[in-house]
CSV table of C-alpha atoms in Angstrom, one decimal:
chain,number,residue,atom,x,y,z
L,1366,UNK,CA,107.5,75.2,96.8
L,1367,UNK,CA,105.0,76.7,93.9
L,1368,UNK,CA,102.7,79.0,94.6
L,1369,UNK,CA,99.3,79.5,92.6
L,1370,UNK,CA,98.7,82.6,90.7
L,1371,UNK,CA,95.4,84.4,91.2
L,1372,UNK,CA,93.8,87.0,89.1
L,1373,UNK,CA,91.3,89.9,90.1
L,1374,UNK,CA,88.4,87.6,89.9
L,1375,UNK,CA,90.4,85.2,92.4
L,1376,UNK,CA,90.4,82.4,89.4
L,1377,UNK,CA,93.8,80.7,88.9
L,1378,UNK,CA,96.3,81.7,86.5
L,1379,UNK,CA,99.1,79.5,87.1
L,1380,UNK,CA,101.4,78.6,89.5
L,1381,UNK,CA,104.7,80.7,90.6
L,1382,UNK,CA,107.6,78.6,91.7
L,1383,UNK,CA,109.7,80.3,95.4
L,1384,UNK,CA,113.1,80.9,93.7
L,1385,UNK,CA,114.8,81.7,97.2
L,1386,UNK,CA,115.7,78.8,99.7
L,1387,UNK,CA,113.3,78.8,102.7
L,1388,UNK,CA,114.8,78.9,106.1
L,1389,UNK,CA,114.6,75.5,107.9
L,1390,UNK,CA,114.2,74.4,111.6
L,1391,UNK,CA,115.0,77.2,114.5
L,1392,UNK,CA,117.7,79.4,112.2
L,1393,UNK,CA,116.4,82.7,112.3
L,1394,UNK,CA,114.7,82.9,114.9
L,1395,UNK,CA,117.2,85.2,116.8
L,1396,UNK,CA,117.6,87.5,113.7
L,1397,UNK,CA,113.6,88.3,113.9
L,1398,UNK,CA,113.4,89.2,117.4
L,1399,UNK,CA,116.4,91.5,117.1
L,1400,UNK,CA,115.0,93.2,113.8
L,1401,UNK,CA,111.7,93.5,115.0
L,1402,UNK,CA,112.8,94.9,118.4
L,1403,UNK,CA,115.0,97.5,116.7
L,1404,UNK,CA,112.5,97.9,114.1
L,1405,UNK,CA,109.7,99.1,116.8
L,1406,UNK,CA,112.9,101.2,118.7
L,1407,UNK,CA,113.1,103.0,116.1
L,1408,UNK,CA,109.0,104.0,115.6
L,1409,UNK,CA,109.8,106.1,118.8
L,1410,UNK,CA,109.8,109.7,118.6
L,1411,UNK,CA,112.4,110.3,121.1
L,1412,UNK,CA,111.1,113.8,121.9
L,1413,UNK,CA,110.4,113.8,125.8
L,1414,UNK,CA,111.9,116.4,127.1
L,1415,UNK,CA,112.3,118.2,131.0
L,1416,UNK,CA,113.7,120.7,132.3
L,1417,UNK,CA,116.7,120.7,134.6
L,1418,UNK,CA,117.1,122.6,137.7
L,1419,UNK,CA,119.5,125.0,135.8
L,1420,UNK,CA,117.3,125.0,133.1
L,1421,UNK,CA,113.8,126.1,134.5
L,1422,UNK,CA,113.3,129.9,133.9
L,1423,UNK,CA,113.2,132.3,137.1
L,1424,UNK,CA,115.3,134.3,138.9
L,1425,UNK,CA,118.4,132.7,140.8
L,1426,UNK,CA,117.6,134.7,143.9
L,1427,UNK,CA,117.7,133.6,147.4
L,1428,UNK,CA,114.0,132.8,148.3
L,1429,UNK,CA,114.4,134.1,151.7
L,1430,UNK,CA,117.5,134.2,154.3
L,1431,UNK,CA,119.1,131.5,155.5
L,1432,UNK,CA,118.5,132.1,159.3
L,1433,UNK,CA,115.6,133.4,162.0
L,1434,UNK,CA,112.4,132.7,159.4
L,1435,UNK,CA,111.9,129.9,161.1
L,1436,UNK,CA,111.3,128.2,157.6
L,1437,UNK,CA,113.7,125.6,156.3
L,1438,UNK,CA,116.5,126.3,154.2
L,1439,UNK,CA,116.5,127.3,150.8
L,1440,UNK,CA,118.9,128.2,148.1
L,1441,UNK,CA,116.8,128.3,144.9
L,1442,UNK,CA,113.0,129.1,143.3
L,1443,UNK,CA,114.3,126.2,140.8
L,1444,UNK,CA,114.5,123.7,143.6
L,1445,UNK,CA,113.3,119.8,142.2
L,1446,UNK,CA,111.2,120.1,145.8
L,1447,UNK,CA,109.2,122.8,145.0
L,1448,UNK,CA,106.1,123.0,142.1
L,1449,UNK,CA,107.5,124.7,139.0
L,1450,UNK,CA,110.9,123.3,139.4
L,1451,UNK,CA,113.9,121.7,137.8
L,1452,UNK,CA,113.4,117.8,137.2
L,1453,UNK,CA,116.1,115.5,138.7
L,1454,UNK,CA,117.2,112.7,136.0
L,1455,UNK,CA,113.9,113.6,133.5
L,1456,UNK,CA,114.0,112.3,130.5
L,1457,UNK,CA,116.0,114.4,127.2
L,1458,UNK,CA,116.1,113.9,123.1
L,1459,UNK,CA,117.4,110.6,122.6
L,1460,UNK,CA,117.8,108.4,119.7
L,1461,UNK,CA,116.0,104.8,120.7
L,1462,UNK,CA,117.7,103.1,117.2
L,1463,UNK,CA,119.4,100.0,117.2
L,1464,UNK,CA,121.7,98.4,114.8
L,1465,UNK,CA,121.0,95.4,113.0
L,1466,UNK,CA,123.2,94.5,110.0
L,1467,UNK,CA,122.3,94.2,106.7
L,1468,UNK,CA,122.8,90.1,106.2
L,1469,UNK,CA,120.6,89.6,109.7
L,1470,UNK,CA,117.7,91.6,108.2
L,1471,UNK,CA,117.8,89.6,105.2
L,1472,UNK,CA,117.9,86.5,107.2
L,1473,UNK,CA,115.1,87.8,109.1
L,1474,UNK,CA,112.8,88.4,105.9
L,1475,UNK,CA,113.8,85.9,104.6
L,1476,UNK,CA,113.1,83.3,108.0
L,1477,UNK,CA,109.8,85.5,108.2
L,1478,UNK,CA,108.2,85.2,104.6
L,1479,UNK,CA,109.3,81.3,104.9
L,1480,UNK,CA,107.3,80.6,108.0
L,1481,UNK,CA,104.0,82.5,106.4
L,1482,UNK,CA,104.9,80.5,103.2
L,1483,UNK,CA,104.5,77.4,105.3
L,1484,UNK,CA,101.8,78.4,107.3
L,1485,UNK,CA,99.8,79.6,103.6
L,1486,UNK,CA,99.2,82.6,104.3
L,1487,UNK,CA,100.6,83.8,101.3
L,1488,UNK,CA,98.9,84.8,97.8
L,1489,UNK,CA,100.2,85.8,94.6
L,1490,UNK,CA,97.8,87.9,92.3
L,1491,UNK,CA,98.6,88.9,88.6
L,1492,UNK,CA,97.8,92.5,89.2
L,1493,UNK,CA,96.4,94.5,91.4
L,1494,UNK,CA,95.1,97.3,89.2
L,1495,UNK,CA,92.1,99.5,89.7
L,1496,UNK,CA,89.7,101.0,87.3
L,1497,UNK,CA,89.1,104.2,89.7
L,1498,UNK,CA,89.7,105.1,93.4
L,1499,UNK,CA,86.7,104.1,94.4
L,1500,UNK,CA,86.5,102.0,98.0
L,1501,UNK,CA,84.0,99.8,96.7
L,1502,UNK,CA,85.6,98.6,93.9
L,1503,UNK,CA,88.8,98.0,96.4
L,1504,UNK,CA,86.4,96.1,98.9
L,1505,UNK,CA,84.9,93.8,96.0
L,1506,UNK,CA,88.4,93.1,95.0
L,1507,UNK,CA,89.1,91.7,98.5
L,1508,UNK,CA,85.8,89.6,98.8
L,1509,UNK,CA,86.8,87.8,95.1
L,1510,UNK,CA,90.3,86.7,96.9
L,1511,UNK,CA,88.4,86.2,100.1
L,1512,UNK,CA,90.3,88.4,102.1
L,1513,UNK,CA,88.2,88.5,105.7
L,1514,UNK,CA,90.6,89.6,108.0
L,1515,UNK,CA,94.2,91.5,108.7
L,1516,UNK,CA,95.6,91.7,105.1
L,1517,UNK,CA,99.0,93.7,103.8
L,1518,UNK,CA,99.1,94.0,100.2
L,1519,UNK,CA,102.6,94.3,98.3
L,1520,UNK,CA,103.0,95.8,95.2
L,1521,UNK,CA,106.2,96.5,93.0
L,1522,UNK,CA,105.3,100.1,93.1
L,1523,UNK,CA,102.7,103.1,94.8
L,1524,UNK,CA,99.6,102.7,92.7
L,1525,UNK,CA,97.7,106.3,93.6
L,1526,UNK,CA,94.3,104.4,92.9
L,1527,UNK,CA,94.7,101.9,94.9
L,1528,UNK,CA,95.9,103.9,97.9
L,1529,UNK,CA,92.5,106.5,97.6
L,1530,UNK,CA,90.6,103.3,97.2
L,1531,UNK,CA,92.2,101.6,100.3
L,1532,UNK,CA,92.2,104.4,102.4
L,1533,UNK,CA,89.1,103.7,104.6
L,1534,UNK,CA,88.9,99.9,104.9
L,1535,UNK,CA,90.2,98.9,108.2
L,1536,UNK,CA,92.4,96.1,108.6
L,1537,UNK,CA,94.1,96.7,105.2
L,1538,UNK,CA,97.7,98.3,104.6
L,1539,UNK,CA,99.7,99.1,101.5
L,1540,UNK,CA,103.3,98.5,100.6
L,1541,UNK,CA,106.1,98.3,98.5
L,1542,UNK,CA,108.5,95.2,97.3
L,1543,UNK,CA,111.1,97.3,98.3
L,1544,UNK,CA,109.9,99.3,101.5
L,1545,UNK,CA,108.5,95.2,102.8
L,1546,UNK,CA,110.4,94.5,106.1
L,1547,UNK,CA,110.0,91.5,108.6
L,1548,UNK,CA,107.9,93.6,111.1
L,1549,UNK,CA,105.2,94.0,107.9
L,1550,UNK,CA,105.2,90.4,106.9
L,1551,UNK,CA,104.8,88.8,110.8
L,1552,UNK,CA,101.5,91.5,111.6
L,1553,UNK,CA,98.7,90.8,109.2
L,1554,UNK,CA,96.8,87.5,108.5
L,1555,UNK,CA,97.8,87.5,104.8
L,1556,UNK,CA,99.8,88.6,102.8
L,1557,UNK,CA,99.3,89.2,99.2
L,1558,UNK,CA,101.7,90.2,96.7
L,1559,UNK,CA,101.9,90.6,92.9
L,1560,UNK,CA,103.2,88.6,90.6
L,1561,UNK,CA,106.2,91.7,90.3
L,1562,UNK,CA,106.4,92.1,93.4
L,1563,UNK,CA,107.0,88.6,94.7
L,1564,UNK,CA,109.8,88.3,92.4
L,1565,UNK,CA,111.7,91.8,93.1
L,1566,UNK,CA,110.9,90.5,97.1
L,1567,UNK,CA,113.1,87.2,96.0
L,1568,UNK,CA,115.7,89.1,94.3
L,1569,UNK,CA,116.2,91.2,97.3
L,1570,UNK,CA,116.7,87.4,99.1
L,1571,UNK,CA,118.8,85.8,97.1
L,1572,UNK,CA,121.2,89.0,96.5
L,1573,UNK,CA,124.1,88.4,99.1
């Protein structure tokens, strides 16, 4: 499969040739549903936290006696009955992460970026360089490669410029060749990559 080359002005430059071997029929398919799940696990914080019974602060005296009150029995101020309480079974710290091993991710970024490569929903740019931070230059480089909706662009490394200039156009994230995982290639509409980074993406594929 070849892929054409796009500059700044969205004019062609070439064409790119896909290096790794695309994932055919229904293989894979497994391997992205279990990274993705344990991708989104591990986005939770894990910080919920109650109180036990023995835990709530308070004294641990006998609310009243046990006999002639005429009230019902009870034992504790800490009670999970009463307001201000312990909780029974609350939730605690936890880790949510799963394990997924490192040839089923690859599989699964691989499977992924195949199925957009397909569907063409891939683009390859010679650079993605900006002149200044400014939003408007970053918005008038998406209308010349006709970017209209959900769009993730991949670099080969943070460009500070083109981070400021991003920063407030919705719909648009940022990424590395490295830090690009299956959960990022499934979400946005396109993806667009340079040249670099496309080819430090197919390195990471092919490596076993």
């Amino acid at each position: 499969m070849k892929l054409t080359i796009k500059d700044s002005k969205g004019n062609n430059q070439g064409e790119l040739e896909v290096k790794f071997p695309l994932v055919e029929d229904g293989k894979g398919t497994q391997a992205v549903h279990d990274t993705v799940v344990a991708y989104m696990a591990a986005q939770r914080m894990g910080t919920a936290s109650t109180k036990t019974m023995g835990e709530v602060a308070g004294s641990g005296k006998k609310p009243w006696r046990q006999k002639g009150t005429g009230r019902a029995r009870a034992g504790s101020f800490a009670s999970p009955l009463w307001r201000g309480g312990g909780v029974v079974f609350g939730p605690k710290p936890r880790d949510f992460g799963k394990k997924v091993s490192r040839k089923t991710k690859q599989l699964a970024l691989r499977k992924a970026l195949s199925e957009r490569l397909r569907a063409g929903d891939v683009l390859v740019v010679d650079d993605l360089k900006l002149g200044s931070a400014k939003t408007k230059e970053f918005v008038g480089l998406l209308k010349s490669l006709d970017l209209t909706g959900t769009a993730l662009l991949v670099s080969q490394a943070v460009d500070q410029n083109l981070t400021l200039a991003s920063r407030n156009v919705p719909h648009v994230a940022l990424t590395t060749s490295e830090s690009l995982n299956t959960y990022d290639v499934l979400r946005p509409d396109k993806l667009v990559f340079t040249r670099g980074a496309f080819e430090q993406v197919e390195s990471r594929l092919t490596k076993e």
